[in-house]
Coordinates of C-alpha atoms in Angstrom, one line a residue:
M865 CA 26.1 68.2 -69.2
G866 CA 24.2 71.4 -68.7
N867 CA 25.5 74.5 -70.5
V868 CA 27.6 72.8 -73.0
L869 CA 28.5 74.8 -76.0
N870 CA 26.7 73.9 -79.2
K871 CA 27.9 76.6 -81.7
I872 CA 29.7 75.0 -84.6
N873 CA 32.3 77.7 -85.6
Q874 CA 33.9 80.3 -83.2
S875 CA 37.0 82.5 -83.3
I876 CA 38.0 83.8 -79.8
A877 CA 40.8 86.4 -79.0
C878 CA 41.9 86.3 -75.4
E879 CA 44.7 87.7 -73.5
N880 CA 46.9 85.0 -71.5
C881 CA 46.4 85.7 -67.8
I882 CA 49.9 84.4 -67.1
T883 CA 52.0 85.5 -70.2
G884 CA 49.9 88.6 -71.2
E885 CA 50.2 87.4 -74.8
V886 CA 47.1 87.6 -77.1
E887 CA 46.0 84.3 -78.4
E888 CA 43.4 83.3 -81.0
I889 CA 41.4 80.1 -80.4
I890 CA 39.6 78.4 -83.4
I891 CA 36.7 76.2 -82.3
R892 CA 34.9 73.7 -84.6
E893 CA 32.0 71.7 -83.5
S894 CA 32.9 72.3 -79.9
M895 CA 36.6 71.1 -80.5
V896 CA 39.6 73.3 -80.3
M897 CA 41.2 73.1 -83.6
D898 CA 44.1 75.8 -83.3
I899 CA 45.6 78.3 -80.9
S900 CA 47.8 81.0 -82.2
K901 CA 49.4 84.2 -81.0
I902 CA 48.1 87.4 -82.6
E903 CA 48.5 91.1 -82.3
S904 CA 45.5 93.1 -80.7
K905 CA 45.0 96.3 -78.7
R906 CA 41.4 95.5 -77.9
S907 CA 40.2 94.9 -74.5
L908 CA 39.8 91.0 -74.5
P909 CA 38.6 88.2 -72.2
L910 CA 41.4 86.5 -70.3
I911 CA 42.6 82.8 -70.8
G912 CA 44.6 80.5 -68.6
P913 CA 45.2 76.8 -67.9
G914 CA 42.6 74.9 -66.3
L915 CA 42.6 75.0 -62.4
I916 CA 43.8 71.8 -60.6
D917 CA 42.6 71.1 -57.1
L918 CA 44.8 68.7 -55.3
Q919 CA 42.5 68.6 -52.1
I920 CA 38.9 68.8 -52.2
N921 CA 36.5 66.9 -49.8
G922 CA 33.3 67.8 -51.6
V923 CA 31.4 70.7 -53.1
N924 CA 28.0 72.1 -53.6
K925 CA 26.0 69.9 -51.1
I926 CA 28.1 66.8 -52.2
D927 CA 30.3 65.1 -49.5
F928 CA 32.9 62.8 -50.8
N929 CA 33.4 61.3 -47.4
V930 CA 30.2 59.6 -46.8
P931 CA 29.5 55.9 -47.9
S932 CA 26.2 56.9 -49.4
L933 CA 28.1 58.8 -52.0
T934 CA 26.8 57.8 -55.5
V935 CA 28.0 57.9 -59.1
E936 CA 25.4 60.6 -59.9
N937 CA 26.7 62.8 -56.8
I938 CA 30.2 62.5 -58.3
L939 CA 29.1 63.6 -61.8
S940 CA 27.2 66.5 -60.4
A941 CA 30.1 67.6 -58.4
T942 CA 32.5 67.2 -61.5
E943 CA 30.1 69.4 -63.6
Y944 CA 30.0 72.1 -60.9
L945 CA 33.8 72.2 -60.5
L946 CA 34.1 72.7 -64.3
S947 CA 31.7 75.6 -64.1
Q948 CA 34.2 77.1 -61.5
G949 CA 37.1 76.6 -63.8
V950 CA 38.5 73.3 -62.2
T951 CA 39.4 71.0 -65.0
S952 CA 41.2 68.5 -62.9
Y953 CA 40.6 67.5 -59.3
F954 CA 41.7 64.9 -56.6
P955 CA 38.7 64.1 -54.5
T956 CA 40.1 63.8 -51.0
I957 CA 39.1 61.1 -48.7
I958 CA 39.8 61.4 -45.1
T959 CA 40.2 59.1 -42.2
N960 CA 37.5 56.6 -41.8
S961 CA 36.9 52.8 -41.1
D962 CA 38.6 50.5 -43.4
E963 CA 35.0 49.4 -44.7
A964 CA 33.8 53.0 -45.3
L965 CA 36.9 54.0 -47.0
S966 CA 36.8 50.9 -49.4
T967 CA 33.2 51.7 -50.1
I968 CA 33.8 55.2 -51.0
L969 CA 37.0 54.4 -53.1
R970 CA 34.9 51.8 -55.0
T971 CA 32.3 54.4 -55.8
F972 CA 34.7 56.7 -57.4
H973 CA 36.3 53.9 -59.4
K974 CA 32.7 53.2 -60.6
A975 CA 32.2 56.8 -61.6
C976 CA 35.4 57.1 -63.6
I977 CA 34.7 53.9 -65.5
S978 CA 31.2 54.7 -66.3
N979 CA 31.4 58.2 -67.2
E980 CA 33.9 59.9 -69.6
I981 CA 33.8 63.5 -68.2
V982 CA 34.3 62.3 -64.6
R983 CA 37.2 59.9 -65.7
D984 CA 38.9 62.8 -67.6
C985 CA 38.6 65.3 -64.7
I986 CA 39.5 63.0 -61.8
A987 CA 43.3 63.1 -62.1
G988 CA 43.6 60.9 -59.1
I989 CA 42.3 60.3 -55.5
H990 CA 44.0 62.0 -52.6
L991 CA 43.9 59.7 -49.6
E992 CA 44.2 62.0 -46.4
G993 CA 44.6 59.5 -43.7
P994 CA 44.2 57.2 -41.9
F995 CA 48.1 57.1 -41.5
I996 CA 48.2 60.4 -39.7
S997 CA 48.9 61.6 -36.1
P998 CA 46.2 60.8 -33.6
K999 CA 47.3 63.6 -31.2
D1000 CA 45.4 66.7 -30.7
G1001 CA 46.6 69.7 -32.7
A1002 CA 47.6 67.4 -35.5
K1003 CA 44.6 65.2 -36.3
G1004 CA 42.2 68.1 -36.9
A1005 CA 38.7 66.9 -37.4
H1006 CA 39.9 63.2 -38.3
D1007 CA 38.4 60.5 -36.0
E1008 CA 41.0 59.1 -33.8
R1009 CA 39.3 55.6 -33.7
Y1010 CA 40.4 54.9 -37.3
I1011 CA 43.9 56.5 -37.1
K1012 CA 46.8 54.0 -37.4
A1013 CA 50.4 53.5 -38.6
P1014 CA 51.3 53.3 -42.2
D1015 CA 50.5 49.9 -43.5
W1016 CA 51.4 49.1 -47.1
H1017 CA 49.3 45.8 -47.3
L1018 CA 46.2 47.9 -46.1
F1019 CA 47.0 50.5 -48.6
E1020 CA 47.1 48.0 -51.4
K1021 CA 43.6 47.0 -50.5
F1022 CA 42.3 50.7 -50.6
Q1023 CA 44.2 51.1 -54.1
E1024 CA 42.6 47.9 -55.2
A1025 CA 39.1 49.2 -54.3
A1026 CA 40.0 52.6 -56.0
G1027 CA 41.2 50.7 -59.2
G1028 CA 44.5 52.0 -58.8
R1029 CA 43.5 55.6 -58.8
I1030 CA 45.0 56.7 -55.5
K1031 CA 47.8 59.1 -56.7
I1032 CA 48.4 61.3 -53.5
I1033 CA 48.5 60.2 -49.8
T1034 CA 49.0 62.4 -46.8
I1035 CA 50.9 60.8 -43.9
A1036 CA 52.5 61.8 -40.7
P1037 CA 56.2 60.6 -41.1
E1038 CA 56.8 60.1 -37.3
W1039 CA 55.1 56.8 -37.4
E1040 CA 57.6 53.9 -37.3
G1041 CA 58.0 52.4 -40.8
S1042 CA 57.1 55.5 -42.5
E1043 CA 60.4 55.7 -44.6
Q1044 CA 59.8 52.5 -46.1
F1045 CA 56.1 53.2 -46.6
I1046 CA 57.1 56.4 -48.6
K1047 CA 59.7 54.5 -50.7
E1048 CA 57.0 51.9 -51.7
C1049 CA 54.7 54.8 -52.7
L1050 CA 57.3 56.3 -54.8
K1051 CA 58.0 53.0 -56.5
N1052 CA 54.3 52.7 -57.4
G1053 CA 53.7 56.2 -58.6
V1054 CA 51.9 57.7 -55.5
I1055 CA 52.9 61.2 -54.3
V1056 CA 53.5 61.3 -50.5
S1057 CA 52.6 64.5 -48.7
I1058 CA 53.4 65.4 -45.1
G1059 CA 50.5 66.7 -43.0
H1060 CA 48.5 66.2 -39.8
S1061 CA 51.8 65.5 -38.3
L1062 CA 54.0 66.5 -35.2
A1063 CA 57.2 65.2 -36.8
N1064 CA 60.4 66.5 -35.5
S1065 CA 63.4 67.8 -37.7
V1066 CA 64.9 64.4 -38.3
Q1067 CA 61.7 62.6 -39.0
I1068 CA 60.8 65.3 -41.8
E1069 CA 64.3 65.1 -43.2
N1070 CA 64.1 61.4 -43.3
A1071 CA 60.7 61.5 -45.1
V1072 CA 62.0 64.0 -47.7
K1073 CA 65.0 61.8 -48.2
A1074 CA 62.7 58.7 -48.8
G1075 CA 60.8 60.6 -51.4
A1076 CA 58.1 62.8 -49.9
T1077 CA 57.0 65.6 -52.3
M1078 CA 54.7 67.9 -50.7
S1079 CA 53.3 69.7 -47.6
T1080 CA 49.4 69.3 -46.9
H1081 CA 47.9 72.7 -46.2
L1082 CA 50.9 73.9 -44.5
G1083 CA 50.0 76.0 -41.4
N1084 CA 47.0 74.1 -40.7
A1085 CA 46.4 70.9 -38.6
V1086 CA 49.3 71.9 -36.3
P1087 CA 49.0 72.9 -32.5
L1088 CA 48.2 76.6 -31.7
L1089 CA 51.5 76.7 -30.0
L1090 CA 54.8 75.4 -31.5
P1091 CA 58.3 75.8 -30.2
R1092 CA 60.0 78.9 -31.5
H1093 CA 62.6 76.8 -33.3
P1094 CA 63.0 74.2 -34.7
N1095 CA 59.3 73.3 -35.5
L1096 CA 57.8 71.4 -38.3
I1097 CA 56.6 74.5 -40.2
W1098 CA 60.2 75.8 -40.6
D1099 CA 61.6 72.4 -41.2
Q1100 CA 59.1 71.9 -44.1
L1101 CA 59.7 75.5 -45.5
A1102 CA 63.5 74.8 -45.3
A1103 CA 63.2 71.5 -47.3
E1104 CA 63.8 72.6 -50.9
E1105 CA 62.4 69.5 -52.3
L1106 CA 59.0 70.0 -50.8
Y1107 CA 56.0 71.8 -52.7
T1108 CA 53.9 73.6 -50.2
C1109 CA 50.1 73.5 -50.4
L1110 CA 48.1 76.5 -48.8
I1111 CA 44.5 77.1 -48.2
T1112 CA 44.2 80.7 -49.3
D1113 CA 40.5 81.4 -48.4
G1114 CA 41.5 84.4 -46.1
I1115 CA 40.2 82.2 -43.2
H1116 CA 42.5 79.3 -42.5
I1117 CA 45.9 81.1 -42.5
P1118 CA 46.9 84.8 -42.2
D1119 CA 48.1 87.0 -45.2
S1120 CA 51.6 87.4 -43.6
F1121 CA 52.1 83.5 -43.6
I1122 CA 51.2 83.3 -47.3
K1123 CA 53.5 86.1 -48.2
T1124 CA 56.3 84.3 -46.3
V1125 CA 55.6 80.9 -48.1
L1126 CA 55.7 82.9 -51.4
K1127 CA 59.1 84.3 -50.7
V1128 CA 60.5 80.9 -49.6
K1129 CA 59.0 78.6 -52.0
G1130 CA 58.3 80.7 -55.1
D1131 CA 57.1 78.4 -57.8
K1132 CA 56.9 75.4 -55.4
T1133 CA 53.9 77.1 -53.8
L1134 CA 50.5 75.4 -54.7
I1135 CA 47.1 76.6 -53.6
I1136 CA 44.2 74.1 -52.8
S1137 CA 40.6 74.5 -51.8
D1138 CA 40.2 71.8 -49.1
A1139 CA 36.4 72.5 -49.8
T1140 CA 33.8 70.6 -48.0
C1141 CA 30.2 70.0 -49.2
F1142 CA 29.5 73.6 -48.0
A1143 CA 31.4 75.2 -51.0
G1144 CA 28.8 76.6 -53.1
M1145 CA 26.0 76.7 -50.6
P1146 CA 24.2 79.6 -49.0
P1147 CA 24.9 80.8 -45.3
G1148 CA 23.0 78.8 -42.6
E1149 CA 23.2 75.9 -40.3
Y1150 CA 24.0 72.4 -41.5
K1151 CA 24.4 68.9 -40.2
S1152 CA 27.8 67.4 -40.9
H1153 CA 28.9 63.9 -40.5
I1154 CA 31.9 65.4 -38.7
G1155 CA 31.1 67.4 -35.7
G1156 CA 27.5 67.6 -35.8
T1157 CA 25.9 71.1 -36.5
V1158 CA 28.1 73.7 -38.3
V1159 CA 27.5 77.2 -39.1
L1160 CA 28.3 78.7 -42.6
D1161 CA 28.4 82.5 -42.4
S1162 CA 28.4 85.2 -45.2
E1163 CA 32.1 85.4 -45.1
K1164 CA 32.0 81.4 -46.0
R1165 CA 33.7 80.7 -42.6
V1166 CA 32.5 77.2 -41.5
S1167 CA 32.6 76.5 -37.7
L1168 CA 31.2 74.2 -35.2
K1169 CA 28.0 75.6 -33.7
G1170 CA 28.5 76.6 -30.1
S1171 CA 32.4 76.1 -30.3
G1172 CA 33.3 79.8 -30.3
G1173 CA 34.3 79.7 -34.0
L1174 CA 36.3 76.6 -34.2
L1175 CA 36.9 75.8 -37.8
A1176 CA 35.0 72.9 -39.4
G1177 CA 36.3 72.9 -43.0
A1178 CA 36.6 75.2 -46.0
A1179 CA 33.7 76.6 -48.0
K1180 CA 35.4 78.4 -50.9
T1181 CA 36.3 76.9 -54.2
L1182 CA 39.7 77.0 -55.8
L1183 CA 38.5 79.8 -58.0
E1184 CA 37.4 81.8 -55.0
N1185 CA 40.9 81.2 -53.3
V1186 CA 42.6 82.7 -56.4
E1187 CA 40.2 85.7 -56.1
T1188 CA 41.1 86.1 -52.3
L1189 CA 44.9 86.4 -53.3
I1190 CA 44.0 89.2 -55.7
N1191 CA 41.4 91.0 -53.4
R1192 CA 43.8 91.1 -50.6
E1193 CA 46.8 92.2 -52.9
I1194 CA 48.9 89.5 -51.9
C1195 CA 49.8 88.8 -55.3
T1196 CA 48.8 89.3 -59.0
L1197 CA 46.2 87.5 -61.2
S1198 CA 49.2 85.9 -63.1
E1199 CA 50.8 84.7 -59.9
A1200 CA 47.6 83.4 -58.3
W1201 CA 46.5 81.6 -61.3
K1202 CA 49.9 79.9 -61.8
M1203 CA 49.7 78.6 -58.3
A1204 CA 46.4 76.8 -58.9
S1205 CA 47.5 75.6 -62.2
V1206 CA 50.9 75.7 -63.9
N1207 CA 52.7 75.1 -60.5
V1208 CA 50.4 72.2 -59.7
A1209 CA 50.9 70.7 -63.1
N1210 CA 54.6 71.0 -62.7
M1211 CA 54.6 69.1 -59.4
L1212 CA 52.4 66.5 -60.8
S1213 CA 54.7 66.0 -63.9
T1214 CA 57.7 65.1 -61.6
C1215 CA 55.7 61.8 -60.9
D1216 CA 53.8 61.1 -64.2
S1217 CA 53.5 63.5 -67.2
S1218 CA 50.1 61.9 -68.1
F1219 CA 48.4 63.7 -65.0
V1220 CA 48.0 67.1 -66.9
S1221 CA 46.5 68.0 -70.4
E1222 CA 47.7 71.1 -72.2
K1223 CA 44.2 71.3 -73.7
D1224 CA 42.6 72.3 -70.5
L1225 CA 41.7 76.0 -70.8
V1226 CA 39.3 78.7 -69.1
I1227 CA 38.3 81.7 -70.6
F1228 CA 37.0 84.4 -68.1
D1229 CA 36.6 88.1 -67.4
L1230 CA 37.9 89.9 -64.4
K1231 CA 35.6 92.6 -63.1
D1232 CA 36.2 94.3 -59.7
N1233 CA 38.6 91.4 -58.7
K1234 CA 35.7 89.0 -59.3
I1235 CA 36.5 86.2 -61.9
L1236 CA 33.6 85.5 -64.2
I1237 CA 34.0 82.2 -66.1
Q1238 CA 32.7 82.4 -69.7
M1239 CA 34.0 79.1 -71.2
V1240 CA 35.7 75.9 -69.9
I1241 CA 37.7 73.6 -72.3
K1242 CA 38.7 70.1 -71.2
N1243 CA 41.0 67.9 -73.3
G1244 CA 40.5 70.4 -76.2
K1245 CA 36.6 70.1 -76.0
V1246 CA 34.2 72.8 -74.8
V1247 CA 32.4 71.5 -71.8
F1248 CA 31.0 74.6 -70.3
E1249 CA 30.0 77.9 -71.4
Q1250 CA 28.1 80.8 -69.5

């Protein structure tokens, strides 16, 4: 991997970006040997837990949702994400034909068994569809031809293709049979998230009782006009059991909505990127397998060409979404970093404590609200240095 640290011995003092405590890291032959608290009044670099992206569709020219995806593509994407402070991620596969989904899932499984760094960084696969709503306002960019009701036997086929690596699934709980499907997921260690849905209050309540854990990009993939109350946003905010995922890129949802969610959900607020292959790419026009030609502007807004600005995905990394929260003064660095790391780890640990490593760390500087990655540590080993 490029930019891997080769220095044999290092001692680095850092300020923990969440606790404010000063910590000294001892590194020997690129491995973290010890981390201890020390006293210091110097201006120090910052350190925080590795970022965890629960929903990412691609990055830096690599699209996770095309059957032509290769093992080499996945390795390249993993290395890029590490350079952006993302030490664990859930490649997110959206609605497609059964054959295409199985092909993509097999490729991810092959990448994981053939490369250690990929295996370590992919904490699981997020299957976003095909068990979502086919209705306008809820389906988003998903292809209606392939949307269908939850089917456990079909899911088992997908899981077999993925080598058992599907750990999160987004569904619309208004489908008949959803409650039993959710219970089966729970028994098999799969986190269920509500999204791309037009579910009513009773359907959301029943999904939560059955074991749904999370809301997928709340505030997006819903109709432009909703009933004043009740509606599926209020219902999910009111469900204390649900963690809430937000795309905090400054484009998909307004600041006021983010602030409201923070007040209601607190530490159950999680931020995701929902990034596409356009994250990390320069502004311009590009071809997309969804929607045809898209325009990526200087503000990193991705829209369908000639559509009057209709969004066609996200183009900021999780790190950039942390920056956006700070720049817009929605929350502090500590709060933003927690929502992209500690809060996510806590949610994952409710299902399986093995999801998260305490030896994933990011050392960085913060200058003019810009996060500059200096070093990334995965499983106690230095894997990237600027």
